Short mmCIF file of C-alpha atoms and ligand atoms in Angstrom, two decimals:
data_model
loop_
_atom_site.label_atom_id
_atom_site.label_comp_id
_atom_site.label_asym_id
_atom_site.label_seq_id
_atom_site.Cartn_x
_atom_site.Cartn_y
_atom_site.Cartn_z
CA MET A 19 3.34 -26.12 29.22
CA GLU A 20 3.36 -22.49 28.17
CA LEU A 21 6.72 -21.26 27.02
CA SER A 22 7.88 -17.76 27.74
CA ILE A 23 10.67 -17.68 25.17
CA GLU A 24 10.91 -20.03 22.25
CA SER A 25 13.00 -20.43 19.13
CA ARG A 26 12.19 -22.84 16.32
CA ASN A 27 15.03 -23.71 13.96
CA VAL A 28 16.51 -20.24 14.17
CA SER A 29 19.55 -19.61 12.01
CA ARG A 30 21.35 -16.35 11.44
CA THR A 31 24.10 -15.72 8.95
CA PHE A 32 26.28 -12.66 8.44
CA LYS A 33 27.83 -11.84 5.10
CA SER A 34 31.23 -10.28 5.01
CA GLY A 35 31.06 -7.29 2.64
CA LYS A 36 34.47 -7.65 0.99
CA SER A 37 35.14 -11.36 0.69
CA GLY A 38 31.48 -12.32 0.32
CA SER A 39 32.03 -15.16 2.77
CA VAL A 40 29.12 -16.20 4.97
CA LEU A 41 29.38 -16.75 8.69
CA LYS A 42 26.77 -18.87 10.43
CA ALA A 43 26.36 -17.23 13.85
CA LEU A 44 23.33 -19.39 14.74
CA ASP A 45 22.68 -22.80 13.29
CA ASN A 46 19.16 -24.20 13.64
CA VAL A 47 18.58 -23.29 17.28
CA SER A 48 15.38 -24.70 18.81
CA MET A 49 14.79 -24.15 22.49
CA GLY A 50 12.21 -23.07 25.02
CA ILE A 51 12.29 -21.28 28.35
CA ARG A 52 9.38 -21.43 30.79
CA LYS A 53 7.71 -18.75 32.86
CA GLY A 54 9.37 -18.40 36.24
CA GLU A 55 12.65 -19.67 34.91
CA LEU A 56 16.10 -18.12 35.22
CA PHE A 57 17.93 -19.47 32.21
CA GLY A 58 21.59 -18.96 31.33
CA PHE A 59 23.49 -19.28 28.08
CA LEU A 60 27.07 -20.28 28.63
CA GLY A 61 29.56 -20.24 25.79
CA PRO A 62 32.88 -18.85 24.61
CA ASN A 63 33.40 -15.63 22.63
CA GLY A 64 31.63 -15.70 19.30
CA ALA A 65 29.41 -18.67 20.21
CA GLY A 66 26.23 -16.79 19.19
CA LYS A 67 24.82 -15.78 22.59
CA THR A 68 24.32 -12.07 21.83
CA THR A 69 23.00 -12.84 18.35
CA LEU A 70 20.26 -15.04 19.83
CA ILE A 71 19.37 -12.49 22.52
CA LYS A 72 19.15 -9.75 19.87
CA ILE A 73 16.74 -11.88 17.83
CA PHE A 74 14.48 -12.39 20.87
CA CYS A 75 14.67 -8.65 21.60
CA THR A 76 13.64 -7.74 18.03
CA LEU A 77 16.98 -6.01 17.39
CA LEU A 78 18.06 -8.49 14.74
CA LEU A 79 16.07 -10.58 12.26
CA PRO A 80 16.61 -14.32 12.01
CA THR A 81 17.79 -15.46 8.57
CA SER A 82 15.43 -18.42 8.89
CA GLY A 83 13.24 -20.01 11.55
CA SER A 84 10.95 -18.28 14.00
CA ALA A 85 11.13 -17.00 17.55
CA TYR A 86 8.48 -16.06 20.09
CA VAL A 87 8.35 -14.13 23.34
CA ARG A 88 5.22 -14.86 25.38
CA GLY A 89 3.66 -16.22 22.22
CA HIS A 90 4.36 -13.11 20.15
CA ASP A 91 6.31 -13.62 16.95
CA VAL A 92 9.46 -11.47 17.23
CA VAL A 93 9.29 -10.51 13.55
CA LYS A 94 5.56 -10.11 12.90
CA GLU A 95 4.61 -8.78 16.35
CA ALA A 96 7.76 -6.92 17.29
CA SER A 97 5.91 -4.05 18.98
CA SER A 98 4.00 -6.46 21.27
CA VAL A 99 7.29 -8.08 22.23
CA ARG A 100 8.96 -4.73 22.97
CA LYS A 101 6.19 -3.76 25.41
CA ILE A 102 6.88 -6.67 27.74
CA ILE A 103 10.68 -7.00 27.69
CA ASN A 104 13.82 -5.20 28.69
CA MET A 105 17.38 -5.89 27.71
CA ILE A 106 20.73 -4.80 29.02
CA SER A 107 24.08 -5.54 27.56
CA GLY A 108 27.36 -5.70 29.47
CA GLY A 109 29.72 -2.80 28.80
CA GLU A 110 27.13 -0.46 27.26
CA THR A 111 26.65 3.16 28.33
CA PRO A 112 23.66 3.10 30.66
CA GLY A 113 22.24 6.56 29.92
CA TYR A 114 23.29 10.20 29.62
CA GLY A 115 26.57 11.38 31.11
CA ILE A 116 25.32 14.76 32.25
CA LEU A 117 22.40 13.29 34.20
CA THR A 118 22.92 11.90 37.68
CA VAL A 119 22.50 8.23 38.49
CA ALA A 120 18.98 8.74 39.87
CA GLU A 121 17.99 11.13 37.04
CA ASN A 122 19.01 8.53 34.46
CA LEU A 123 16.74 5.89 35.99
CA TRP A 124 13.96 8.44 36.35
CA PHE A 125 14.37 9.42 32.70
CA PHE A 126 13.93 5.79 31.57
CA SER A 127 10.96 5.32 33.91
CA GLN A 128 9.25 8.24 32.19
CA LEU A 129 9.97 6.81 28.73
CA TYR A 130 8.10 3.73 29.93
CA GLY A 131 5.27 5.92 31.21
CA ILE A 132 5.55 4.67 34.78
CA ARG A 133 3.48 6.60 37.34
CA GLY A 134 5.57 9.10 39.33
CA ASP A 135 5.20 7.59 42.81
CA VAL A 136 5.83 4.05 41.52
CA ALA A 137 8.88 5.21 39.57
CA LYS A 138 10.29 7.10 42.54
CA ALA A 139 10.02 4.06 44.81
CA ARG A 140 11.49 1.79 42.13
CA VAL A 141 14.49 4.06 41.53
CA LYS A 142 15.22 3.99 45.25
CA GLU A 143 14.83 0.21 45.52
CA LEU A 144 16.99 -0.48 42.47
CA LEU A 145 19.78 1.85 43.54
CA GLU A 146 19.90 0.00 46.85
CA ALA A 147 19.81 -3.35 45.05
CA VAL A 148 22.83 -2.59 42.86
CA GLY A 149 24.77 -0.78 45.59
CA LEU A 150 24.54 2.69 44.07
CA ALA A 151 22.36 4.41 46.69
CA ASP A 152 25.29 6.54 47.85
CA GLN A 153 26.02 7.61 44.24
CA GLU A 154 22.46 8.70 43.53
CA LYS A 155 23.47 12.32 42.89
CA THR A 156 26.68 11.53 40.99
CA ARG A 157 26.71 12.39 37.31
CA MET A 158 26.84 9.25 35.22
CA ASN A 159 30.05 10.30 33.42
CA ARG A 160 31.84 10.35 36.77
CA LEU A 161 31.10 6.69 37.51
CA SER A 162 33.70 3.93 37.22
CA SER A 163 32.99 1.31 34.57
CA GLY A 164 31.81 -1.21 37.19
CA MET A 165 29.39 1.39 38.60
CA LYS A 166 28.08 2.11 35.10
CA GLN A 167 27.53 -1.60 34.64
CA ARG A 168 25.54 -1.72 37.89
CA LEU A 169 23.44 1.23 36.73
CA SER A 170 22.81 -0.63 33.50
CA VAL A 171 21.50 -3.64 35.44
CA ALA A 172 19.21 -1.36 37.48
CA ARG A 173 17.82 0.09 34.24
CA GLY A 174 16.93 -3.43 33.07
CA PHE A 175 14.48 -3.85 35.95
CA MET A 176 13.06 -0.34 35.72
CA ASN A 177 9.95 -1.21 33.67
CA ASP A 178 9.28 -4.42 35.65
CA PRO A 179 9.44 -6.44 32.40
CA GLU A 180 7.75 -9.80 31.94
CA VAL A 181 10.85 -11.12 30.22
CA LEU A 182 14.29 -9.72 30.95
CA PHE A 183 17.33 -10.32 28.78
CA LEU A 184 20.67 -9.73 30.47
CA ASP A 185 23.67 -10.02 28.17
CA GLU A 186 26.70 -10.44 30.45
CA PRO A 187 25.16 -8.63 33.44
CA THR A 188 28.21 -9.01 35.68
CA LEU A 189 30.85 -8.17 33.06
CA GLY A 190 33.78 -6.41 34.72
CA LEU A 191 32.24 -6.33 38.19
CA ASP A 192 34.25 -7.03 41.33
CA VAL A 193 33.42 -10.22 43.20
CA LEU A 194 31.17 -8.61 45.81
CA SER A 195 29.24 -6.45 43.35
CA ALA A 196 28.72 -9.43 41.05
CA LYS A 197 27.41 -11.45 43.99
CA LYS A 198 25.00 -8.68 44.97
CA ILE A 199 23.66 -8.41 41.42
CA ARG A 200 23.28 -12.19 41.12
CA GLY A 201 21.40 -12.22 44.43
CA TYR A 202 19.02 -9.51 43.19
CA ILE A 203 18.33 -11.31 39.90
CA ARG A 204 17.66 -14.63 41.69
CA ASN A 205 15.40 -12.99 44.25
CA TRP A 206 13.49 -11.07 41.57
CA VAL A 207 12.64 -14.28 39.72
CA ASN A 208 11.72 -16.05 42.96
CA THR A 209 9.44 -13.31 44.22
CA HIS A 210 7.82 -12.01 41.02
CA LEU A 211 5.41 -14.58 39.75
CA GLU A 212 5.95 -15.89 36.22
CA LYS A 213 8.78 -13.57 35.19
CA THR A 214 11.51 -14.96 32.97
CA VAL A 215 15.18 -14.04 32.84
CA LEU A 216 17.51 -15.10 30.05
CA LEU A 217 21.11 -14.18 30.69
CA THR A 218 24.42 -14.90 29.03
CA THR A 219 27.73 -15.37 30.70
CA HIS A 220 31.24 -16.71 30.21
CA TYR A 221 31.50 -17.34 33.91
CA MET A 222 30.69 -20.99 34.47
CA ALA A 223 30.33 -20.55 38.23
CA GLU A 224 27.73 -17.83 37.59
CA ALA A 225 25.73 -20.11 35.29
CA ASP A 226 26.03 -22.96 37.77
CA GLU A 227 25.05 -21.11 40.95
CA LEU A 228 22.45 -18.77 39.54
CA CYS A 229 20.51 -20.50 36.80
CA ASP A 230 17.67 -23.02 36.96
CA ARG A 231 18.76 -24.34 33.58
CA VAL A 232 21.78 -23.71 31.41
CA GLY A 233 22.16 -23.90 27.65
CA ILE A 234 25.69 -24.54 26.48
CA ILE A 235 26.24 -22.85 23.15
CA HIS A 236 29.13 -23.48 20.80
CA GLU A 237 29.61 -22.25 17.22
CA GLY A 238 25.97 -21.25 16.89
CA ARG A 239 24.51 -24.51 18.18
CA VAL A 240 23.00 -25.37 21.54
CA VAL A 241 25.04 -28.46 22.37
CA ALA A 242 23.36 -29.17 25.73
CA CYS A 243 20.53 -27.71 27.76
CA ASP A 244 19.53 -28.81 31.25
CA GLU A 245 19.79 -28.17 34.97
CA PRO A 246 23.41 -27.58 36.03
CA SER A 247 23.45 -30.74 38.17
CA THR A 248 22.14 -32.88 35.28
CA LEU A 249 24.72 -31.38 32.92
CA LYS A 250 27.53 -32.11 35.36
CA ALA A 251 26.30 -35.69 35.72
CA MET A 252 27.06 -36.12 31.98
CA VAL A 253 30.73 -36.18 32.91
CA LYS A 254 31.53 -39.57 34.35
CA ASP A 255 32.82 -39.76 37.88
CA LYS A 256 36.62 -39.65 38.29
CA THR A 257 37.32 -38.77 34.67
CA VAL A 258 38.27 -35.12 35.27
CA PHE A 259 41.90 -34.52 36.22
CA GLN A 260 43.71 -31.33 37.00
CA PHE A 261 47.48 -31.31 36.63
CA HIS A 262 49.67 -28.56 37.99
CA VAL A 263 52.90 -28.62 36.00
CA ALA A 264 56.09 -26.55 35.91
CA GLY A 265 56.62 -24.29 32.88
CA ALA A 266 54.37 -23.97 29.87
CA SER A 267 53.99 -25.82 26.61
CA ASP A 268 51.48 -26.28 23.84
CA TYR A 269 49.41 -29.03 25.39
CA THR A 270 47.04 -29.40 22.40
CA ARG A 271 49.12 -32.38 21.32
CA LEU A 272 47.81 -34.26 24.38
CA ASN A 273 44.47 -34.42 22.57
CA VAL A 274 45.75 -37.40 20.61
CA VAL A 275 46.60 -39.39 23.75
CA LYS A 276 44.37 -42.45 24.04
CA GLY A 277 41.35 -41.85 26.28
CA VAL A 278 41.45 -38.01 26.13
CA VAL A 279 38.02 -36.51 25.47
CA GLY A 280 39.21 -32.91 25.68
CA LEU A 281 41.43 -30.52 27.57
CA SER A 282 42.12 -26.90 28.47
CA TRP A 283 45.01 -25.20 30.19
CA ALA A 284 46.14 -21.89 31.63
CA HIS A 285 49.66 -20.60 32.13
CA HIS A 286 50.43 -18.71 35.35
CA ILE A 287 53.15 -16.19 34.45
CA GLU A 288 54.06 -15.27 38.05
CA SER A 289 54.95 -18.82 39.04
CA ASP A 290 55.80 -20.08 35.52
CA THR A 291 53.51 -23.04 36.03
CA SER A 292 50.46 -24.29 34.14
CA THR A 293 47.17 -25.79 35.19
CA LEU A 294 45.94 -28.43 32.82
CA LYS A 295 42.37 -29.74 32.92
CA VAL A 296 41.82 -33.05 31.17
CA VAL A 297 38.54 -34.90 30.65
CA LEU A 298 39.07 -38.61 30.00
CA SER A 299 36.83 -41.38 28.76
CA GLU A 300 38.12 -43.71 31.49
CA GLU A 301 39.89 -43.07 34.76
CA THR A 302 42.73 -45.42 33.78
CA ALA A 303 43.80 -43.13 30.92
CA VAL A 304 45.40 -40.83 33.50
CA ALA A 305 48.58 -42.93 33.36
CA GLU A 306 48.84 -42.20 29.63
CA ILE A 307 48.61 -38.48 30.31
CA GLU A 308 51.32 -38.66 32.95
CA SER A 309 53.64 -40.42 30.49
CA ALA A 310 52.78 -37.93 27.73
CA LEU A 311 53.53 -34.98 30.03
CA LYS A 312 56.87 -36.51 30.96
CA ALA A 313 57.65 -37.02 27.27
CA LEU A 314 56.94 -33.29 26.76
CA GLY A 315 59.51 -32.57 29.48
CA SER A 316 56.83 -31.21 31.85
CA ARG A 317 57.40 -31.78 35.55
CA ILE A 318 54.14 -32.69 37.31
CA LEU A 319 53.79 -30.79 40.59
CA SER A 320 50.41 -32.18 41.61
CA VAL A 321 47.43 -34.15 40.26
CA GLU A 322 43.86 -33.89 41.53
CA SER A 323 40.52 -35.32 40.50
CA PRO A 324 38.08 -32.48 41.28
CA GLU A 325 34.27 -32.55 41.10
CA PRO A 326 33.13 -31.86 37.51
CA THR A 327 32.21 -28.25 36.70
CA LEU A 328 30.22 -26.84 33.78
CA GLU A 329 33.55 -26.14 32.08
CA ASP A 330 34.29 -29.88 32.21
CA VAL A 331 30.89 -30.46 30.60
CA PHE A 332 31.91 -28.03 27.87
CA ILE A 333 35.26 -29.83 27.41
CA HIS A 334 33.42 -33.15 27.41
CA LEU A 335 31.08 -31.91 24.65
CA VAL A 336 33.39 -29.92 22.40
CA GLY A 337 36.88 -31.11 23.30
CA LYS A 338 38.25 -27.78 24.52
CA GLY A 339 37.81 -25.26 27.30
CA LEU A 340 35.58 -22.18 27.37
CA GLU A 341 38.47 -19.75 26.87
N1 ATP B 426 26.74 -7.55 12.96
C1 ATP B 426 27.55 -8.57 12.69
N2 ATP B 426 28.17 -8.66 11.50
C2 ATP B 426 28.98 -9.71 11.20
N3 ATP B 426 29.26 -10.71 12.05
C3 ATP B 426 28.68 -10.67 13.27
C4 ATP B 426 27.81 -9.60 13.66
N4 ATP B 426 27.37 -9.84 14.92
C5 ATP B 426 27.96 -10.99 15.31
N5 ATP B 426 28.73 -11.49 14.32
C6 ATP B 426 29.49 -12.75 14.36
O1 ATP B 426 28.61 -13.77 14.81
C7 ATP B 426 29.26 -14.67 15.69
C8 ATP B 426 28.50 -14.73 16.99
O2 ATP B 426 28.62 -13.48 17.65
P1 ATP B 426 27.93 -13.16 19.06
O3 ATP B 426 28.14 -11.72 19.32
O4 ATP B 426 26.55 -13.66 19.02
O5 ATP B 426 28.80 -14.06 20.05
P2 ATP B 426 28.74 -14.15 21.64
O6 ATP B 426 28.47 -15.56 21.98
O7 ATP B 426 27.81 -13.13 22.17
O8 ATP B 426 30.24 -13.82 22.02
P3 ATP B 426 30.84 -12.96 23.26
O9 ATP B 426 30.97 -13.94 24.38
O10 ATP B 426 32.17 -12.54 22.74
O11 ATP B 426 29.92 -11.83 23.55
C9 ATP B 426 30.69 -14.17 15.82
O12 ATP B 426 31.51 -14.89 14.94
C10 ATP B 426 30.60 -12.72 15.39
O13 ATP B 426 31.79 -12.28 14.81
MG1 MG B 427 28.05 -11.48 23.38
#
């Protein structure tokens, strides 16, 4: 099967200038993404997602290993790769402040050498798609950050790339805008034959709902890679528990309780309560957790056993939550 994006044993290290210490941002990553696939990388801050995308986009060299986009080596054939891709990165400035929204997209279309009538129609379609049609004549520096992000996404599709890299495409977007953008990305892959999208996200629901396959990345390694439903099936039935407890504590110590595979928690300041997610090796270990919480002086308000999510898969694999 022909791969659209491929990495073979890619590692990337960064040297710190002062201390001379070496950080391994990517550690022997081998993976492949097919034509027609919408693939998502899910991982916490610093996992290596952007580093890998930058290598595929020819913006960063691998320290070792090789990577290919549509069969072109990203190091030796960088210019061939650049002709067929586009990349957008969450939070970046999507163009020139003094140009209007439509002028910015037009400007990029002309850098790509797109024929005038095609470019004009595409600008219109993309502004509709990202919900900026009514801002078409607004100068870019007057846009809110969420609007700038939407303009950035529109720019990614402007050259109708064969392979599109979206680094955190919905970063900072409100719920409805994020949904609209996700819908456009999904539809674009479904309706444009053999295109490939590789996106990164911290939002597990985004990876789950949107992507055909998800790669879970942690400390520079791809720790799992499959369809969301297959990944979730890795977590055994009835081994995920969610406790709602009064107050807050450092719950890391629950990691040593027998049967605990991993856990994560969040404190809710308004209600001074915490939500604690625990992944267990066996359902019966829940009694041990209840006793341990009591020993910590935590009052349990409720206990549920929800359906596993991709975050539970992450906890199951690395012992802690995504945040
Ligand atoms: N130019 C650089 N110089 C030094 N270290 C870097 C550089 N770029 C990235 N790193 C380090 O490499 C690791 C991976 O970073 P990367 O940006 O790929 O993470 P990420 O998964 O995209 O995280 P986030 O979710 O925060 O965007 C981090 O520890 C980061 O500090
Ligand atoms: Mg990143």
